[in-house]
Amino acid sequence: MRFSQILYAAAWLCFEGASAAPLDIKALLSTTKWSNNTILSFPNSQQFTDVTERWTIFDPPTYVAAISPGSEDDVVKAVKLARSINFPFLATGGRHGYGTSLGKLDHGLAIDLSELNTVQVDAKAGTLTVGGGARFRDIVDPVYNAGFEIQTGSCSCPGVVGATLGAGVGRYQGLHGLVIDALLSVRLITAEGKVIDVSATSNSDLFWGIRGAGANFGIITSATYKLTPLVNNGQVMNVDFIIPAEKSEAYFEALAKFDGVMPPELATISLIMYNETTNASQILANWVYAGPEDKGREVIAPIFNLNTSTAAVTMVPWNRLVTTAGFGLDPVFCEANVIRSIYTTNVRKLSAPTYQSMFEKMTNYYTQTPAGRSSTVELEIFPNQATIAVPDDNTAYPWRDALGNMMFQFAYSDTSAADPSNALGKELREDFVATSGYDDIAAYVSYAHSDETLEQIYGAEKLPRLAGLKKTWDPNNVFAYNNALPTSYP
């Protein structure tokens, strides 16, 4: 029997024995042989802080140890080790997940994939292959410099693979679809510690499931995507507006008129926020047009016609869009270690009265809850032509007809703001559902709060097949912390 097997067996006895001492996971990890570039870290060290720090610390997972594997083999070894002693673990890339279900992991093992951050562009094949720890900020320059683009998220900091697993919404989905629509294949480590290839031709049923519910089935160590040649030679029109409170109603009316007529090249994100300088609510509105400036100005004319005092128009290369948009506030949006309690719903119809009511409620909230003035409402409105061009049954993602992904992000510096923040988040979610065009909450899984029902996240039509996949690939619910699926439905 090999030494590692003896160690696993001894650890199992220590963990399971009724009168045994608690398992010393630090000793177990430290006495296991890892590759030279794999890093172990533990609480009260800077390395541990760096590899477990999260974008939001509202109901976060907690860990007693972390491993940053330097190879796929060491990810496999970490999974097998944790499984052998029934020790809970969570694999992370960008650590940008929102859901409170992540907080169910208590004193677990962090499998940090940040060392697996390779980025490879095959210009001849028109493909991109990334490691499980690569972030969007890592891919934009290599992709652009090779003459391509790809649909991405709206910030630079989330992990590419993590964002993909939920579907991957973003500004370019009108042209190219969701990020999952560019996904060609992945390398996945199963709950049993086996490495498998997953694609349309290999484990194709699982390929269907990971595109929309991927956090339930394994750890993805690498993923390959199809790239698209640069649109408009890679030049994008970016326009940022500051809309003062007195023009909010006119802005929302102009915005709602794009319902059903939004061209695929256009996308907008409107951020309702508090201005500490003016002590008033405002709207930071980012509009992007993937085409020439003259055409973009024509399309966005209704917003220009509001005659706001602050508007910035720039033509930027595709690889600089995310860091330019929103007056260059990407570093602020990516700030980690902040309490953010997030509620969401998708919409397929736009409603100016709903948005104006929300603006007024947020204004009252800012007045009554000063500790919550960093809170925002984000209206992500992206065209869906390329998204709905993909048949609904091609992937597990259930909300292809959505036109908007709405997020109510409550960030506060004092826990006294928790109750009013969560109460308003739920209220606004219900307000939006009433005019959304859906019969109920339709939550994009990557934005879900985790208080939603399974149907509200995954869609009732998708759940029987997803449950079957869960039973096949993870019957013991090892991957249990990111809006976990059941093994049977209904």
Short mmCIF file of N, CA and C in Angstrom, two decimals, residues 326-476:
data_model
loop_
_atom_site.label_atom_id
_atom_site.label_comp_id
_atom_site.label_asym_id
_atom_site.label_seq_id
_atom_site.Cartn_x
_atom_site.Cartn_y
_atom_site.Cartn_z
N GLY A 326 -18.61 53.13 -18.44
CA GLY A 326 -18.99 53.65 -17.12
C GLY A 326 -17.99 54.64 -16.58
N PHE A 327 -17.43 55.48 -17.45
CA PHE A 327 -16.41 56.46 -17.07
C PHE A 327 -15.19 55.78 -16.44
N GLY A 328 -14.89 54.55 -16.88
CA GLY A 328 -13.71 53.86 -16.41
C GLY A 328 -13.79 53.37 -14.98
N LEU A 329 -15.00 53.04 -14.52
CA LEU A 329 -15.19 52.64 -13.12
C LEU A 329 -15.00 51.15 -12.88
N ASP A 330 -14.43 50.43 -13.84
CA ASP A 330 -14.24 48.99 -13.66
C ASP A 330 -13.52 48.64 -12.35
N PRO A 331 -12.46 49.36 -11.96
CA PRO A 331 -11.81 49.03 -10.68
C PRO A 331 -12.75 49.16 -9.48
N VAL A 332 -13.67 50.12 -9.53
CA VAL A 332 -14.64 50.28 -8.45
C VAL A 332 -15.63 49.13 -8.46
N PHE A 333 -16.12 48.78 -9.66
CA PHE A 333 -17.07 47.68 -9.77
C PHE A 333 -16.45 46.36 -9.32
N CYS A 334 -15.11 46.23 -9.47
CA CYS A 334 -14.43 44.99 -9.15
C CYS A 334 -13.87 44.96 -7.72
N GLU A 335 -14.12 46.00 -6.95
CA GLU A 335 -13.59 46.04 -5.59
C GLU A 335 -14.10 44.84 -4.79
N ALA A 336 -13.17 44.15 -4.17
CA ALA A 336 -13.51 42.93 -3.42
C ALA A 336 -13.74 43.23 -1.95
N ASN A 337 -14.19 42.19 -1.25
CA ASN A 337 -14.33 42.24 0.21
C ASN A 337 -15.37 43.25 0.67
N VAL A 338 -16.47 43.32 -0.06
CA VAL A 338 -17.56 44.25 0.24
C VAL A 338 -18.84 43.44 0.50
N ILE A 339 -19.63 43.86 1.48
CA ILE A 339 -20.93 43.23 1.70
C ILE A 339 -21.85 43.64 0.56
N ARG A 340 -22.32 42.66 -0.20
CA ARG A 340 -23.27 42.92 -1.29
C ARG A 340 -24.36 41.86 -1.23
N SER A 341 -25.56 42.28 -0.90
CA SER A 341 -26.70 41.37 -0.91
C SER A 341 -27.48 41.64 -2.19
N ILE A 342 -27.59 40.63 -3.03
CA ILE A 342 -28.06 40.84 -4.40
C ILE A 342 -29.33 40.04 -4.66
N TYR A 343 -30.30 40.72 -5.25
CA TYR A 343 -31.54 40.10 -5.72
C TYR A 343 -31.64 40.36 -7.22
N THR A 344 -32.39 39.52 -7.91
CA THR A 344 -32.41 39.64 -9.36
C THR A 344 -33.69 39.09 -9.96
N THR A 345 -33.99 39.51 -11.14
CA THR A 345 -34.93 38.84 -12.01
C THR A 345 -34.65 39.27 -13.44
N ASN A 346 -34.96 38.41 -14.38
CA ASN A 346 -34.87 38.76 -15.79
C ASN A 346 -36.19 39.36 -16.25
N VAL A 347 -36.12 40.12 -17.33
CA VAL A 347 -37.34 40.65 -17.95
C VAL A 347 -37.27 40.42 -19.44
N ARG A 348 -38.44 40.26 -20.06
CA ARG A 348 -38.47 40.23 -21.53
C ARG A 348 -39.30 41.38 -22.08
N LYS A 349 -39.77 42.24 -21.16
CA LYS A 349 -40.44 43.47 -21.54
C LYS A 349 -39.88 44.60 -20.69
N LEU A 350 -39.82 45.79 -21.26
CA LEU A 350 -39.31 46.96 -20.54
C LEU A 350 -40.47 47.82 -20.08
N SER A 351 -40.35 48.39 -18.87
CA SER A 351 -41.45 49.14 -18.27
C SER A 351 -40.94 50.42 -17.63
N ALA A 352 -41.18 51.54 -18.26
CA ALA A 352 -40.75 52.83 -17.71
C ALA A 352 -41.37 53.13 -16.35
N PRO A 353 -42.68 52.90 -16.14
CA PRO A 353 -43.25 53.18 -14.81
C PRO A 353 -42.60 52.34 -13.70
N THR A 354 -42.29 51.08 -13.99
CA THR A 354 -41.64 50.23 -12.98
C THR A 354 -40.27 50.80 -12.61
N TYR A 355 -39.53 51.26 -13.60
CA TYR A 355 -38.19 51.75 -13.35
C TYR A 355 -38.23 53.09 -12.61
N GLN A 356 -39.19 53.93 -12.95
CA GLN A 356 -39.30 55.20 -12.23
C GLN A 356 -39.72 54.97 -10.78
N SER A 357 -40.62 54.04 -10.55
CA SER A 357 -41.01 53.71 -9.18
C SER A 357 -39.81 53.20 -8.40
N MET A 358 -39.00 52.35 -9.04
CA MET A 358 -37.78 51.85 -8.40
C MET A 358 -36.85 52.99 -8.04
N PHE A 359 -36.68 53.95 -8.96
CA PHE A 359 -35.80 55.09 -8.73
C PHE A 359 -36.26 55.88 -7.50
N GLU A 360 -37.55 56.08 -7.39
CA GLU A 360 -38.08 56.82 -6.25
C GLU A 360 -37.91 56.05 -4.95
N LYS A 361 -38.08 54.73 -5.00
CA LYS A 361 -37.88 53.92 -3.79
C LYS A 361 -36.41 53.91 -3.38
N MET A 362 -35.51 53.87 -4.35
CA MET A 362 -34.09 53.92 -4.02
C MET A 362 -33.72 55.28 -3.44
N THR A 363 -34.32 56.33 -3.95
CA THR A 363 -34.06 57.67 -3.40
C THR A 363 -34.47 57.73 -1.94
N ASN A 364 -35.62 57.19 -1.63
CA ASN A 364 -36.07 57.15 -0.23
C ASN A 364 -35.14 56.29 0.62
N TYR A 365 -34.70 55.18 0.06
CA TYR A 365 -33.77 54.30 0.78
C TYR A 365 -32.47 55.03 1.10
N TYR A 366 -31.91 55.73 0.12
CA TYR A 366 -30.66 56.46 0.35
C TYR A 366 -30.83 57.50 1.46
N THR A 367 -31.99 58.11 1.52
CA THR A 367 -32.25 59.12 2.55
C THR A 367 -32.39 58.49 3.92
N GLN A 368 -33.08 57.38 3.98
CA GLN A 368 -33.39 56.76 5.27
C GLN A 368 -32.30 55.81 5.76
N THR A 369 -31.44 55.36 4.85
CA THR A 369 -30.41 54.37 5.21
C THR A 369 -29.04 54.85 4.71
N PRO A 370 -28.44 55.82 5.38
CA PRO A 370 -27.16 56.35 4.91
C PRO A 370 -26.06 55.29 4.78
N ALA A 371 -26.11 54.26 5.62
CA ALA A 371 -25.08 53.22 5.55
C ALA A 371 -25.17 52.40 4.27
N GLY A 372 -26.27 52.54 3.53
CA GLY A 372 -26.46 51.78 2.31
C GLY A 372 -26.30 52.58 1.04
N ARG A 373 -25.65 53.71 1.14
CA ARG A 373 -25.56 54.59 -0.05
C ARG A 373 -24.61 54.09 -1.13
N SER A 374 -23.92 53.00 -0.87
CA SER A 374 -23.13 52.38 -1.94
C SER A 374 -23.96 51.39 -2.74
N SER A 375 -25.21 51.20 -2.35
CA SER A 375 -26.10 50.27 -3.04
C SER A 375 -26.48 50.81 -4.42
N THR A 376 -26.73 49.89 -5.35
CA THR A 376 -27.08 50.27 -6.71
C THR A 376 -28.16 49.33 -7.25
N VAL A 377 -28.82 49.80 -8.28
CA VAL A 377 -29.66 48.93 -9.10
C VAL A 377 -29.07 48.94 -10.50
N GLU A 378 -28.82 47.77 -11.04
CA GLU A 378 -28.19 47.65 -12.35
C GLU A 378 -29.18 47.05 -13.33
N LEU A 379 -29.49 47.83 -14.37
CA LEU A 379 -30.38 47.38 -15.43
C LEU A 379 -29.53 47.01 -16.64
N GLU A 380 -29.26 45.74 -16.80
CA GLU A 380 -28.49 45.27 -17.95
C GLU A 380 -29.49 44.91 -19.06
N ILE A 381 -29.49 45.68 -20.11
CA ILE A 381 -30.44 45.46 -21.21
C ILE A 381 -29.64 45.18 -22.47
N PHE A 382 -29.71 43.93 -22.89
CA PHE A 382 -28.93 43.45 -24.02
C PHE A 382 -29.87 42.84 -25.06
N PRO A 383 -29.66 43.14 -26.33
CA PRO A 383 -30.51 42.53 -27.36
C PRO A 383 -30.31 41.02 -27.38
N ASN A 384 -31.29 40.31 -27.91
CA ASN A 384 -31.23 38.84 -27.82
C ASN A 384 -31.35 38.13 -29.16
N GLN A 385 -31.05 38.82 -30.26
CA GLN A 385 -31.22 38.19 -31.56
C GLN A 385 -30.39 36.92 -31.70
N ALA A 386 -29.10 36.99 -31.38
CA ALA A 386 -28.25 35.80 -31.51
C ALA A 386 -28.54 34.79 -30.42
N THR A 387 -29.02 35.26 -29.29
CA THR A 387 -29.32 34.35 -28.18
C THR A 387 -30.50 33.45 -28.51
N ILE A 388 -31.56 34.03 -29.04
CA ILE A 388 -32.75 33.24 -29.34
C ILE A 388 -32.61 32.49 -30.67
N ALA A 389 -31.56 32.80 -31.44
CA ALA A 389 -31.32 32.05 -32.67
C ALA A 389 -30.86 30.62 -32.37
N VAL A 390 -30.35 30.41 -31.16
CA VAL A 390 -29.97 29.07 -30.71
C VAL A 390 -31.21 28.39 -30.15
N PRO A 391 -31.56 27.21 -30.63
CA PRO A 391 -32.76 26.54 -30.11
C PRO A 391 -32.71 26.37 -28.60
N ASP A 392 -33.84 26.57 -27.95
CA ASP A 392 -33.90 26.55 -26.49
C ASP A 392 -33.42 25.23 -25.91
N ASP A 393 -33.68 24.12 -26.60
CA ASP A 393 -33.31 22.82 -26.04
C ASP A 393 -31.85 22.44 -26.31
N ASN A 394 -31.08 23.35 -26.91
CA ASN A 394 -29.66 23.06 -27.15
C ASN A 394 -28.82 23.10 -25.87
N THR A 395 -29.26 23.90 -24.90
CA THR A 395 -28.51 24.07 -23.65
C THR A 395 -29.47 24.06 -22.47
N ALA A 396 -28.90 23.96 -21.27
CA ALA A 396 -29.73 23.95 -20.06
C ALA A 396 -30.22 25.33 -19.68
N TYR A 397 -29.65 26.38 -20.21
CA TYR A 397 -30.04 27.74 -19.81
C TYR A 397 -31.49 28.01 -20.21
N PRO A 398 -32.34 28.46 -19.27
CA PRO A 398 -33.78 28.54 -19.56
C PRO A 398 -34.32 29.90 -19.99
N TRP A 399 -33.48 30.95 -20.01
CA TRP A 399 -34.04 32.30 -20.19
C TRP A 399 -33.49 32.99 -21.44
N ARG A 400 -33.44 32.27 -22.56
CA ARG A 400 -32.85 32.83 -23.77
C ARG A 400 -33.63 34.03 -24.33
N ASP A 401 -34.91 34.12 -24.00
CA ASP A 401 -35.70 35.22 -24.54
C ASP A 401 -35.62 36.48 -23.68
N ALA A 402 -34.83 36.46 -22.63
CA ALA A 402 -34.72 37.64 -21.76
C ALA A 402 -34.09 38.80 -22.53
N LEU A 403 -34.61 39.98 -22.26
CA LEU A 403 -34.05 41.22 -22.82
C LEU A 403 -33.24 41.98 -21.78
N GLY A 404 -33.55 41.74 -20.51
CA GLY A 404 -32.85 42.45 -19.45
C GLY A 404 -32.56 41.54 -18.27
N ASN A 405 -31.39 41.76 -17.68
CA ASN A 405 -31.00 41.08 -16.44
C ASN A 405 -30.89 42.17 -15.38
N MET A 406 -31.82 42.15 -14.42
CA MET A 406 -31.92 43.24 -13.45
C MET A 406 -31.34 42.80 -12.11
N MET A 407 -30.46 43.63 -11.55
CA MET A 407 -29.83 43.30 -10.27
C MET A 407 -30.04 44.43 -9.28
N PHE A 408 -30.45 44.06 -8.09
CA PHE A 408 -30.62 45.01 -6.99
C PHE A 408 -29.51 44.69 -5.99
N GLN A 409 -28.45 45.50 -6.02
CA GLN A 409 -27.23 45.22 -5.27
C GLN A 409 -27.15 46.12 -4.04
N PHE A 410 -27.33 45.53 -2.89
CA PHE A 410 -27.32 46.31 -1.65
C PHE A 410 -25.98 46.12 -0.95
N ALA A 411 -25.21 47.19 -0.94
CA ALA A 411 -23.89 47.21 -0.30
C ALA A 411 -23.96 48.17 0.87
N TYR A 412 -23.51 47.71 2.02
CA TYR A 412 -23.62 48.57 3.19
C TYR A 412 -22.44 48.37 4.12
N SER A 413 -22.16 49.41 4.89
CA SER A 413 -20.99 49.42 5.77
C SER A 413 -21.34 49.11 7.21
N ASP A 414 -22.64 49.02 7.50
CA ASP A 414 -23.10 48.80 8.86
C ASP A 414 -24.24 47.78 8.81
N THR A 415 -24.19 46.78 9.65
CA THR A 415 -25.20 45.74 9.62
C THR A 415 -26.60 46.25 9.97
N SER A 416 -26.69 47.46 10.50
CA SER A 416 -28.01 48.03 10.76
C SER A 416 -28.78 48.24 9.47
N ALA A 417 -28.06 48.28 8.34
CA ALA A 417 -28.71 48.47 7.04
C ALA A 417 -29.18 47.16 6.43
N ALA A 418 -28.89 46.03 7.07
CA ALA A 418 -29.19 44.73 6.47
C ALA A 418 -30.69 44.53 6.27
N ASP A 419 -31.48 44.74 7.30
CA ASP A 419 -32.91 44.46 7.20
C ASP A 419 -33.61 45.35 6.18
N PRO A 420 -33.43 46.69 6.22
CA PRO A 420 -34.09 47.50 5.20
C PRO A 420 -33.59 47.21 3.79
N SER A 421 -32.32 46.83 3.66
CA SER A 421 -31.76 46.52 2.33
C SER A 421 -32.40 45.26 1.76
N ASN A 422 -32.45 44.20 2.55
CA ASN A 422 -33.02 42.95 2.06
C ASN A 422 -34.52 43.06 1.83
N ALA A 423 -35.20 43.84 2.66
CA ALA A 423 -36.64 44.03 2.46
C ALA A 423 -36.89 44.75 1.14
N LEU A 424 -36.10 45.79 0.85
CA LEU A 424 -36.30 46.53 -0.40
C LEU A 424 -35.87 45.69 -1.59
N GLY A 425 -34.83 44.90 -1.44
CA GLY A 425 -34.41 44.04 -2.55
C GLY A 425 -35.51 43.09 -2.97
N LYS A 426 -36.17 42.48 -2.02
CA LYS A 426 -37.27 41.56 -2.33
C LYS A 426 -38.46 42.32 -2.92
N GLU A 427 -38.73 43.51 -2.38
CA GLU A 427 -39.85 44.31 -2.89
C GLU A 427 -39.63 44.72 -4.34
N LEU A 428 -38.43 45.19 -4.63
CA LEU A 428 -38.13 45.61 -6.01
C LEU A 428 -38.17 44.42 -6.96
N ARG A 429 -37.69 43.30 -6.52
CA ARG A 429 -37.75 42.10 -7.37
C ARG A 429 -39.19 41.78 -7.74
N GLU A 430 -40.09 41.82 -6.78
CA GLU A 430 -41.50 41.56 -7.06
C GLU A 430 -42.10 42.62 -7.97
N ASP A 431 -41.72 43.88 -7.77
CA ASP A 431 -42.20 44.95 -8.65
C ASP A 431 -41.81 44.67 -10.10
N PHE A 432 -40.57 44.26 -10.30
CA PHE A 432 -40.08 44.02 -11.66
C PHE A 432 -40.72 42.78 -12.28
N VAL A 433 -40.94 41.75 -11.47
CA VAL A 433 -41.59 40.55 -11.98
C VAL A 433 -42.97 40.88 -12.54
N ALA A 434 -43.67 41.78 -11.87
CA ALA A 434 -45.05 42.11 -12.26
C ALA A 434 -45.16 42.65 -13.68
N THR A 435 -44.10 43.29 -14.17
CA THR A 435 -44.14 43.85 -15.53
C THR A 435 -43.08 43.22 -16.44
N SER A 436 -42.51 42.09 -16.02
CA SER A 436 -41.37 41.50 -16.72
C SER A 436 -41.74 40.76 -18.00
N GLY A 437 -42.99 40.33 -18.09
CA GLY A 437 -43.37 39.45 -19.19
C GLY A 437 -43.24 37.99 -18.82
N TYR A 438 -42.70 37.69 -17.64
CA TYR A 438 -42.66 36.33 -17.11
C TYR A 438 -43.73 36.20 -16.04
N ASP A 439 -44.19 34.97 -15.82
CA ASP A 439 -45.22 34.72 -14.81
C ASP A 439 -44.67 34.71 -13.39
N ASP A 440 -43.36 34.58 -13.27
CA ASP A 440 -42.75 34.44 -11.95
C ASP A 440 -41.32 34.96 -12.04
N ILE A 441 -40.60 34.89 -10.93
CA ILE A 441 -39.19 35.24 -10.95
C ILE A 441 -38.47 34.37 -11.98
N ALA A 442 -37.67 35.00 -12.80
CA ALA A 442 -36.82 34.29 -13.76
C ALA A 442 -35.39 34.73 -13.46
N ALA A 443 -34.69 33.95 -12.65
CA ALA A 443 -33.40 34.36 -12.13
C ALA A 443 -32.25 33.73 -12.91
N TYR A 444 -31.41 34.57 -13.48
CA TYR A 444 -30.16 34.11 -14.06
C TYR A 444 -29.32 33.52 -12.93
N VAL A 445 -28.93 32.25 -13.05
CA VAL A 445 -28.33 31.54 -11.92
C VAL A 445 -27.10 32.24 -11.36
N SER A 446 -26.33 32.89 -12.22
CA SER A 446 -25.12 33.56 -11.74
C SER A 446 -25.42 34.80 -10.91
N TYR A 447 -26.65 35.33 -11.01
CA TYR A 447 -27.05 36.49 -10.23
C TYR A 447 -28.00 36.12 -9.08
N ALA A 448 -28.37 34.87 -8.97
CA ALA A 448 -29.42 34.46 -8.03
C ALA A 448 -28.99 34.71 -6.59
N HIS A 449 -29.97 35.09 -5.77
CA HIS A 449 -29.72 35.31 -4.34
C HIS A 449 -29.64 33.98 -3.60
N SER A 450 -30.28 32.97 -4.12
CA SER A 450 -30.39 31.61 -3.57
C SER A 450 -31.60 31.44 -2.66
N ASP A 451 -32.48 32.44 -2.61
CA ASP A 451 -33.76 32.24 -1.93
C ASP A 451 -34.86 31.87 -2.92
N GLU A 452 -34.50 31.79 -4.20
CA GLU A 452 -35.47 31.44 -5.23
C GLU A 452 -35.72 29.93 -5.23
N THR A 453 -36.82 29.53 -5.86
CA THR A 453 -37.08 28.11 -6.03
C THR A 453 -36.23 27.57 -7.18
N LEU A 454 -36.12 26.25 -7.25
CA LEU A 454 -35.40 25.64 -8.35
C LEU A 454 -35.99 26.04 -9.69
N GLU A 455 -37.32 26.10 -9.75
CA GLU A 455 -37.99 26.47 -11.00
C GLU A 455 -37.67 27.90 -11.40
N GLN A 456 -37.54 28.78 -10.43
CA GLN A 456 -37.25 30.18 -10.72
C GLN A 456 -35.83 30.39 -11.20
N ILE A 457 -34.95 29.44 -10.92
CA ILE A 457 -33.57 29.54 -11.38
C ILE A 457 -33.34 28.73 -12.66
N TYR A 458 -33.74 27.48 -12.64
CA TYR A 458 -33.40 26.56 -13.73
C TYR A 458 -34.52 26.32 -14.73
N GLY A 459 -35.75 26.75 -14.40
CA GLY A 459 -36.87 26.53 -15.29
C GLY A 459 -37.45 25.14 -15.12
N ALA A 460 -38.75 25.05 -14.95
CA ALA A 460 -39.39 23.75 -14.70
C ALA A 460 -39.17 22.77 -15.85
N GLU A 461 -39.09 23.28 -17.08
CA GLU A 461 -38.94 22.40 -18.23
C GLU A 461 -37.57 21.73 -18.28
N LYS A 462 -36.56 22.39 -17.73
CA LYS A 462 -35.19 21.87 -17.78
C LYS A 462 -34.88 20.92 -16.62
N LEU A 463 -35.62 21.05 -15.53
CA LEU A 463 -35.24 20.37 -14.30
C LEU A 463 -35.24 18.83 -14.37
N PRO A 464 -36.20 18.17 -15.02
CA PRO A 464 -36.12 16.71 -15.06
C PRO A 464 -34.82 16.19 -15.66
N ARG A 465 -34.40 16.78 -16.76
CA ARG A 465 -33.15 16.34 -17.40
C ARG A 465 -31.94 16.70 -16.54
N LEU A 466 -31.96 17.90 -15.93
CA LEU A 466 -30.85 18.31 -15.07
C LEU A 466 -30.74 17.40 -13.86
N ALA A 467 -31.87 17.05 -13.27
CA ALA A 467 -31.84 16.15 -12.11
C ALA A 467 -31.27 14.79 -12.48
N GLY A 468 -31.62 14.31 -13.66
CA GLY A 468 -31.07 13.04 -14.13
C GLY A 468 -29.56 13.10 -14.28
N LEU A 469 -29.06 14.23 -14.78
CA LEU A 469 -27.61 14.40 -14.91
C LEU A 469 -26.94 14.47 -13.54
N LYS A 470 -27.59 15.15 -12.61
CA LYS A 470 -27.03 15.24 -11.26
C LYS A 470 -26.93 13.84 -10.64
N LYS A 471 -27.95 13.04 -10.82
CA LYS A 471 -27.95 11.68 -10.27
C LYS A 471 -26.83 10.85 -10.89
N THR A 472 -26.58 11.07 -12.18
CA THR A 472 -25.55 10.30 -12.87
C THR A 472 -24.14 10.74 -12.47
N TRP A 473 -23.90 12.06 -12.43
CA TRP A 473 -22.55 12.58 -12.30
C TRP A 473 -22.19 13.02 -10.88
N ASP A 474 -23.17 13.31 -10.06
CA ASP A 474 -22.87 13.74 -8.69
C ASP A 474 -23.97 13.28 -7.74
N PRO A 475 -24.18 11.97 -7.62
CA PRO A 475 -25.30 11.46 -6.81
C PRO A 475 -25.17 11.78 -5.33
N ASN A 476 -23.95 12.01 -4.86
CA ASN A 476 -23.74 12.32 -3.44
C ASN A 476 -23.69 13.82 -3.16
#
